[in-house]
C-alpha atoms as one frame of an Amber mdcrd trajectory, in Angstrom:
protein
 102.601  84.850  91.662  99.150  87.258  91.542  98.170  85.967  87.732  99.162
  82.014  88.716  96.659  81.969  92.035  94.458  84.225  89.975  93.764  81.536
  87.440  94.471  78.492  90.092  91.157  80.347  91.814  89.115  80.669  88.728
  89.923  76.856  87.794  89.129  75.633  90.838  86.404  73.816  91.222  83.089
  75.310  93.167  82.749  72.314  95.815  86.624  72.552  96.687  85.864  75.413
  99.223  88.670  74.586 101.263  90.881  74.705  98.141  89.716  77.958  97.361
  89.937  79.565 100.774  93.929  78.062 100.670  94.253  80.251  97.409  92.516
  82.776  98.628  94.729  83.641 101.448  97.433  83.963  99.583  95.636  86.340
  96.841  93.997  88.989  99.084  96.918  90.121 100.699  98.538  90.130  96.993
  95.369  92.156  95.332  95.482  94.119  98.280  98.875  95.238  98.271  97.908
  96.398  94.362  94.875  98.348  95.736  92.143  95.959  94.845  90.292  95.428
  97.678  87.609  92.407  97.861  83.983  92.728  97.972  81.907  92.166 101.049
  80.455  89.164  98.670  83.239  87.196  98.286  84.422  87.566 102.203  80.996
  86.412 102.461  81.466  83.560 101.305  85.140  82.950 103.605  83.836  83.906
 107.092  87.609  82.592 107.740  89.315  84.873 106.044  86.601  87.696 106.454
  87.716  87.575 109.800  91.406  87.800 109.363  91.249  90.681 106.339  88.215
  92.575 107.186  90.180  94.776 110.026  92.713  95.955 107.505  90.539  96.114
 104.436  88.232  98.735 106.542  91.146 100.695 108.001  92.486 101.159 104.335
  89.052 102.192 103.284  88.837 104.838 106.196  92.562 105.716 106.687  92.726
 104.824 109.867  96.454 103.764 111.095  95.912 102.682 114.480  92.941 100.406
 113.870  95.600  98.835 111.225  98.156  98.706 113.724  96.185  97.178 116.240
  95.149  94.562 113.518  98.588  93.748 112.800  99.524  93.311 116.687  96.153
  91.104 116.646  96.855  89.036 114.147 100.204  88.629 113.775 100.927  84.840
 114.733  98.295  83.957 112.389 100.061  86.558 109.751 103.175  85.130 109.874
 101.694  81.221 109.976 100.108  81.675 107.257 103.385  83.712 105.154 101.015
  86.982 104.597 102.404  88.767 107.571 105.406  90.716 105.499 102.715  91.514
 102.957 100.085  92.751 105.178 102.784  95.272 106.855 103.543  96.239 103.495
 100.066  97.651 102.702  99.841 100.134 105.598 101.197 102.564 103.156  97.658
 102.543 100.859  96.147 103.102 104.581  98.747 106.384 105.346  97.960 107.227
 101.203  94.116 107.035 102.355  94.647 109.232 105.498  96.964 111.524 103.561
  94.220 111.769 100.710  91.340 112.929 103.122  94.165 115.542 104.280  93.461
 116.841 100.841  89.997 116.534 100.398  89.990 118.699 104.093  91.362 121.070
 101.926  88.858 121.910  99.456  91.291 119.859  97.480  94.187 122.189  97.067
  97.090 122.246  95.305  99.182 123.559  98.476  98.808 121.990 101.545 101.069
 122.504 104.733 103.532 119.870 105.936 101.970 120.444 109.299  98.549 119.422
 107.997  99.505 116.098 107.134 101.622 116.062 110.332  98.597 116.480 112.518
  96.776 114.109 110.757  99.458 111.317 111.981  99.429 112.558 115.164  95.348
 112.170 115.279  95.741 108.689 114.159  98.186 108.197 117.183 101.142 108.314
 115.855 103.178 110.649 117.734 106.338 111.504 115.452 107.975 115.029 114.599
 107.464 117.177 111.495 110.415 115.854 110.089 109.110 112.391 110.394 105.645
 113.515 108.642 107.212 115.261 105.979 109.726 112.034 105.385 106.729 110.028
 105.294 104.811 112.790 102.466 108.465 112.055 100.696 108.136 108.633 100.623
 104.603 108.633  99.410 105.558 110.756  96.443 108.909 108.225  95.923 106.489
 105.718  95.437 103.861 106.926  93.541 100.920 107.268  95.994 100.930 111.130
  95.456 102.145 113.301  92.900 103.868 116.509  93.613 106.737 117.848  95.523
 108.001 119.490  98.838 108.655 122.689  98.911 111.032 122.303 101.928 112.257
 126.114 102.709 107.887 126.959 102.911 106.863 123.867 104.476 104.415 123.080
 101.590 103.685 120.288  99.918 102.304 120.906  96.122 100.275 118.388  94.766
  99.251 118.165  91.265  96.550 119.465  89.518  95.019 116.847  88.247  95.622
 113.258  89.164  97.233 114.128  92.588  96.188 110.725  93.980  96.377 108.678
  91.251  94.682 105.247  91.101  96.241 102.772  93.025  95.678 100.135  89.996
  97.183 102.441  87.798 100.686 103.162  89.626 103.585 100.488  88.514 103.895
  97.485  90.449 104.752  97.956  94.193 107.063  94.906  94.374 109.787  97.348
  91.730 110.329  99.489  94.707 111.072  96.426  97.363
């Protein structure tokens, strides 16, 4: 779908602004899910889409889960009408990845980070959860390819790869394989 929509967008007449907007309504969520965030220049050309998607894009860039969830609540009805709600909801994982990456950077890019550090970051982002739930989030991030490493359950440590601990989103396999 992403390839076909990209082809349709590039072949769309430049004066057919409404058609371009309709194509981008479906294409932007797919590209976000693959880790390609739209540029500000593109979003400025389509103010309606900018208003709709910019809170999600900003939250993904900063790893702010609370803002992402607030935007999901605010725009839920409109996203369902456009048939892109589930795609945007799945992109919440990118927000969590961004938060975990910030924890890693705050720990001087250490290869060993306590699960409690990830737990604290999730609690600070308005997600009241137990340490076990935080460990589950980390395990899912590792399983889905957002992080490279493993969890030492006995020591409550996350051991990350020495190189490329957080691979580029564009380099990981298609997220639709894991659905």
